[in-house]
Amino acid sequence: MDFLTILNNSAAEILSPSTAAFALATIGLNVHFGYSGLLNFGQAAFMAVGAYAFAIFTMQVDPTATLGWPMWLSFVVAVLVAIVAAVAFALVLGIPTLRLRGDYLAIVTIAAAEIIRFTVRTSDYSAVTGGSQGLRGQDYKGDITGLNPLTGTTYGFGPWTGTAYDTWIRILAWTLVVVALILVWLLMRSPWGRVIKGIREDEDAVRSLGKNVYSYKMQALVLGGVLGGLAGIMYVLPRAVQPDNFATAMTFYIWTALLLGGAATVFGPLLGSILFWVLLAFTGGMLSGLQQIGAFGDMSGTQAGQLRFVLVGVALMLLVIFRPQGILGNKKELSFHV
Amino acid sequence: MSETTTDGTAPTATHPLVDGEVAPGCKKVDPIVVADGVIRQFGGLTAVDVEHVEIPRGAITALIGPNGAGKTTFFNLLTGFDRPNKGSWSFEGQSLAHVPSHKVARRGMVRTFQLTKSLGRLTVLQNMLLGARDQRGESFFAALVRPLWRAQEQSNTEKADSLLARFKLDTKREDYAASLSGGQRKLLEMARALMSDPTLVMLDEPMAGVNPALTQSLLDHVKGLKDDGMTVLFVEHDMHMVRHISDWVIVMAEGRIVAEGPPETIMQNQAVVDAYLGAHHDTDLGTLTNQQVAQIHEAAEEEVPVGLEASATETTTTDAPAEPGATAHDEEGKR
């Protein structure tokens, strides 16, 4: 068991682009659940919508090749297409459910997430979506690779060493995270944020004060959804588009990270995402190491690997019992039953 | 109110607020709300069936009635929180039927709730600021640019502070609303409603669950609203409050307006007595002769041992549930 390698791999997660993508999705969910009280159990679907819209637009339309657009324009337009798709998805989910009680949104999002995943998996659409195989990374990474200003071979130090492409994606993804954090911070200190938080506490009270609750809930759903869509793009840029990456499990990782960091705090989602992935990598490394030295008897490597999700479940339970407000949450808020 | 005749039920009764005779659904000199033919049915139950009612401007009007009379439902209909099956109503001459609740509030008709809706995990000050109208910073893109709304926020905060001082909540300014007592939450809800400078304040049971010490200050605050030129309509069970502060009383029973009048005389109105106590509560059953009285006493004495016996069998039957009559009785008990 190489303890140093395990530590190294865990530390690498702190700055990995996947963690950034995940943090972005968690920031989106925080806007939904933490600030607006919207129960969105389909954040993975927003990621899928963003990722597929971006990749499919780049592959099918391919403005760089067909229209002779500069690469940056093609990339920006592809991102805009992904944003529009995420907005449309949010509207489709929100229009029928946001006038109803909160639970309805939860049911609809969890179902819609599976509908999206099964739709893109269908072999009938495999010409466009790649079916259950997904889409190959090289088919949609042309523009972003061409835009890479880094020319060297490796960048960074220690666990955070990467190729030029990795580093480029890393910079993009983390920049986006910083922008999203600033956006959320600006919004939540404003009167807009006050209305949103009021809606979380009691819709009818806010309605009686002359605010259009439905419109505000829709704005929040769209904002969080767009952040989810961008997260989807950032998630697939270092790898390929795999439909099963956007399964329900992803949604619940995002929820775990949000609750771990602290809902309704600006930095909670960021801290939660980093901790979640570091812990997942660390426990994964430890368990496989222990399995190799025979600590689990006859258990196979795959079985030992699954154990970490048991640990995640236990950790989530302990968290909710002993620190329900998360790491950065305000204990005072929980001192009364709301 | 000096012109009020002492007998509210007299056919020629008039009142300075009323244009014409005092009667259920009478015309007011200066109505702020006029409702016509408002009907709300829940399945087969007609919860509200108001033919015509007018709320006088610049006065404190109490809406009273026994439980289930439809007061709160009528309140919800007027403020857009519920939709009627039929009916129209206007506020300051403009129709309000089918207007969503937030637009009703923007027109200056602000309500509070029977079960207080303070926003627990916002501070008292944030609760107050939420009440202010036409905030520039409440639109998504303007919210991002602080200079656009900083000045407005400043003046709203000053206004909130002065209201908090008036309602004696200024020491709680930075506390979460959830940490306030029930009565303080009522005060906060009322103060928050005032942030929007409403013309009509509708209070749904402002006294429910408030401790007696706070009652007097709440009463004074409601009176204060009228002194500031606002019209108040409130639903209340507490007759003490109704008598002390209201200028006009509207009585509902079984969804209808059964009586109206000034508070001094309204309780003598036959329709009101009937609504609260039932129409036959004092019907004379005739006088009894001595012989009849004796018969009743005899019958009563005979019944006593029967009653004892019955209870005795009951106790034995619970031990022996084989008896057919007893099992039926037991089952009824379980239900």
PDB file of N, CA and C in Angstrom, chain B residues 174-210:
ATOM      1  N   GLU B 174     -31.615  42.934  14.743  1.00  0.00           N
ATOM      2  CA  GLU B 174     -30.720  41.998  14.081  1.00  0.00           C
ATOM      3  C   GLU B 174     -30.999  40.545  14.437  1.00  0.00           C
ATOM      4  N   ASP B 175     -32.042  40.291  15.216  1.00  0.00           N
ATOM      5  CA  ASP B 175     -32.353  38.906  15.590  1.00  0.00           C
ATOM      6  C   ASP B 175     -33.134  38.223  14.479  1.00  0.00           C
ATOM      7  N   TYR B 176     -33.002  36.913  14.418  1.00  0.00           N
ATOM      8  CA  TYR B 176     -33.836  36.171  13.486  1.00  0.00           C
ATOM      9  C   TYR B 176     -35.291  36.270  13.934  1.00  0.00           C
ATOM     10  N   ALA B 177     -36.178  36.383  12.945  1.00  0.00           N
ATOM     11  CA  ALA B 177     -37.596  36.515  13.270  1.00  0.00           C
ATOM     12  C   ALA B 177     -38.110  35.285  14.011  1.00  0.00           C
ATOM     13  N   ALA B 178     -37.475  34.129  13.756  1.00  0.00           N
ATOM     14  CA  ALA B 178     -37.926  32.904  14.415  1.00  0.00           C
ATOM     15  C   ALA B 178     -37.705  32.955  15.923  1.00  0.00           C
ATOM     16  N   SER B 179     -36.831  33.846  16.392  1.00  0.00           N
ATOM     17  CA  SER B 179     -36.563  33.902  17.830  1.00  0.00           C
ATOM     18  C   SER B 179     -37.554  34.808  18.554  1.00  0.00           C
ATOM     19  N   LEU B 180     -38.464  35.436  17.838  1.00  0.00           N
ATOM     20  CA  LEU B 180     -39.443  36.328  18.487  1.00  0.00           C
ATOM     21  C   LEU B 180     -40.567  35.506  19.115  1.00  0.00           C
ATOM     22  N   SER B 181     -41.245  36.105  20.084  1.00  0.00           N
ATOM     23  CA  SER B 181     -42.407  35.450  20.676  1.00  0.00           C
ATOM     24  C   SER B 181     -43.597  35.606  19.729  1.00  0.00           C
ATOM     25  N   GLY B 182     -44.645  34.851  20.009  1.00  0.00           N
ATOM     26  CA  GLY B 182     -45.816  34.893  19.138  1.00  0.00           C
ATOM     27  C   GLY B 182     -46.368  36.297  18.966  1.00  0.00           C
ATOM     28  N   GLY B 183     -46.463  37.030  20.078  1.00  0.00           N
ATOM     29  CA  GLY B 183     -47.010  38.377  20.009  1.00  0.00           C
ATOM     30  C   GLY B 183     -46.104  39.320  19.242  1.00  0.00           C
ATOM     31  N   GLN B 184     -44.796  39.161  19.453  1.00  0.00           N
ATOM     32  CA  GLN B 184     -43.845  40.013  18.725  1.00  0.00           C
ATOM     33  C   GLN B 184     -43.911  39.748  17.229  1.00  0.00           C
ATOM     34  N   ARG B 185     -44.181  38.483  16.880  1.00  0.00           N
ATOM     35  CA  ARG B 185     -44.308  38.173  15.451  1.00  0.00           C
ATOM     36  C   ARG B 185     -45.531  38.858  14.861  1.00  0.00           C
ATOM     37  N   LYS B 186     -46.606  38.915  15.641  1.00  0.00           N
ATOM     38  CA  LYS B 186     -47.808  39.627  15.171  1.00  0.00           C
ATOM     39  C   LYS B 186     -47.457  41.089  14.914  1.00  0.00           C
ATOM     40  N   LEU B 187     -46.718  41.664  15.855  1.00  0.00           N
ATOM     41  CA  LEU B 187     -46.303  43.065  15.701  1.00  0.00           C
ATOM     42  C   LEU B 187     -45.434  43.231  14.466  1.00  0.00           C
ATOM     43  N   LEU B 188     -44.498  42.278  14.301  1.00  0.00           N
ATOM     44  CA  LEU B 188     -43.587  42.362  13.154  1.00  0.00           C
ATOM     45  C   LEU B 188     -44.373  42.275  11.848  1.00  0.00           C
ATOM     46  N   GLU B 189     -45.345  41.365  11.817  1.00  0.00           N
ATOM     47  CA  GLU B 189     -46.133  41.200  10.598  1.00  0.00           C
ATOM     48  C   GLU B 189     -46.899  42.489  10.273  1.00  0.00           C
ATOM     49  N   MET B 190     -47.417  43.115  11.316  1.00  0.00           N
ATOM     50  CA  MET B 190     -48.169  44.361  11.113  1.00  0.00           C
ATOM     51  C   MET B 190     -47.216  45.470  10.641  1.00  0.00           C
ATOM     52  N   ALA B 191     -46.070  45.554  11.298  1.00  0.00           N
ATOM     53  CA  ALA B 191     -45.093  46.579  10.920  1.00  0.00           C
ATOM     54  C   ALA B 191     -44.616  46.365   9.487  1.00  0.00           C
ATOM     55  N   ARG B 192     -44.402  45.101   9.133  1.00  0.00           N
ATOM     56  CA  ARG B 192     -43.932  44.768   7.784  1.00  0.00           C
ATOM     57  C   ARG B 192     -44.967  45.179   6.736  1.00  0.00           C
ATOM     58  N   ALA B 193     -46.244  44.958   7.070  1.00  0.00           N
ATOM     59  CA  ALA B 193     -47.301  45.352   6.140  1.00  0.00           C
ATOM     60  C   ALA B 193     -47.290  46.867   5.936  1.00  0.00           C
ATOM     61  N   LEU B 194     -46.930  47.609   6.985  1.00  0.00           N
ATOM     62  CA  LEU B 194     -46.941  49.070   6.891  1.00  0.00           C
ATOM     63  C   LEU B 194     -45.813  49.616   6.028  1.00  0.00           C
ATOM     64  N   MET B 195     -44.761  48.797   5.821  1.00  0.00           N
ATOM     65  CA  MET B 195     -43.633  49.243   5.013  1.00  0.00           C
ATOM     66  C   MET B 195     -44.071  49.640   3.602  1.00  0.00           C
ATOM     67  N   SER B 196     -45.188  49.091   3.132  1.00  0.00           N
ATOM     68  CA  SER B 196     -45.601  49.380   1.757  1.00  0.00           C
ATOM     69  C   SER B 196     -46.574  50.553   1.687  1.00  0.00           C
ATOM     70  N   ASP B 197     -46.753  51.295   2.783  1.00  0.00           N
ATOM     71  CA  ASP B 197     -47.700  52.409   2.842  1.00  0.00           C
ATOM     72  C   ASP B 197     -49.064  52.024   2.280  1.00  0.00           C
ATOM     73  N   PRO B 198     -49.710  51.031   2.878  1.00  0.00           N
ATOM     74  CA  PRO B 198     -50.975  50.574   2.309  1.00  0.00           C
ATOM     75  C   PRO B 198     -52.102  51.557   2.583  1.00  0.00           C
ATOM     76  N   THR B 199     -53.168  51.468   1.778  1.00  0.00           N
ATOM     77  CA  THR B 199     -54.355  52.266   2.069  1.00  0.00           C
ATOM     78  C   THR B 199     -55.348  51.450   2.882  1.00  0.00           C
ATOM     79  N   LEU B 200     -55.314  50.133   2.681  1.00  0.00           N
ATOM     80  CA  LEU B 200     -56.203  49.255   3.437  1.00  0.00           C
ATOM     81  C   LEU B 200     -55.369  48.144   4.059  1.00  0.00           C
ATOM     82  N   VAL B 201     -55.456  48.013   5.372  1.00  0.00           N
ATOM     83  CA  VAL B 201     -54.736  46.952   6.069  1.00  0.00           C
ATOM     84  C   VAL B 201     -55.749  45.919   6.510  1.00  0.00           C
ATOM     85  N   MET B 202     -55.523  44.686   6.117  1.00  0.00           N
ATOM     86  CA  MET B 202     -56.465  43.625   6.484  1.00  0.00           C
ATOM     87  C   MET B 202     -55.779  42.689   7.461  1.00  0.00           C
ATOM     88  N   LEU B 203     -56.303  42.637   8.684  1.00  0.00           N
ATOM     89  CA  LEU B 203     -55.665  41.842   9.736  1.00  0.00           C
ATOM     90  C   LEU B 203     -56.530  40.622  10.023  1.00  0.00           C
ATOM     91  N   ASP B 204     -55.950  39.452   9.820  1.00  0.00           N
ATOM     92  CA  ASP B 204     -56.697  38.221  10.087  1.00  0.00           C
ATOM     93  C   ASP B 204     -56.383  37.760  11.511  1.00  0.00           C
ATOM     94  N   GLU B 205     -57.346  37.966  12.399  1.00  0.00           N
ATOM     95  CA  GLU B 205     -57.207  37.609  13.814  1.00  0.00           C
ATOM     96  C   GLU B 205     -55.906  38.113  14.439  1.00  0.00           C
ATOM     97  N   PRO B 206     -55.753  39.417  14.532  1.00  0.00           N
ATOM     98  CA  PRO B 206     -54.512  39.961  15.091  1.00  0.00           C
ATOM     99  C   PRO B 206     -54.295  39.594  16.565  1.00  0.00           C
ATOM    100  N   MET B 207     -55.347  39.184  17.246  1.00  0.00           N
ATOM    101  CA  MET B 207     -55.201  38.907  18.683  1.00  0.00           C
ATOM    102  C   MET B 207     -55.000  37.423  18.977  1.00  0.00           C
ATOM    103  N   ALA B 208     -55.115  36.578  17.962  1.00  0.00           N
ATOM    104  CA  ALA B 208     -55.045  35.137  18.222  1.00  0.00           C
ATOM    105  C   ALA B 208     -53.674  34.780  18.784  1.00  0.00           C
ATOM    106  N   GLY B 209     -53.662  34.156  19.948  1.00  0.00           N
ATOM    107  CA  GLY B 209     -52.413  33.679  20.532  1.00  0.00           C
ATOM    108  C   GLY B 209     -51.506  34.752  21.089  1.00  0.00           C
ATOM    109  N   VAL B 210     -52.048  35.935  21.327  1.00  0.00           N
ATOM    110  CA  VAL B 210     -51.227  37.009  21.879  1.00  0.00           C
ATOM    111  C   VAL B 210     -51.484  37.092  23.377  1.00  0.00           C
TER     112      VAL B 210
END
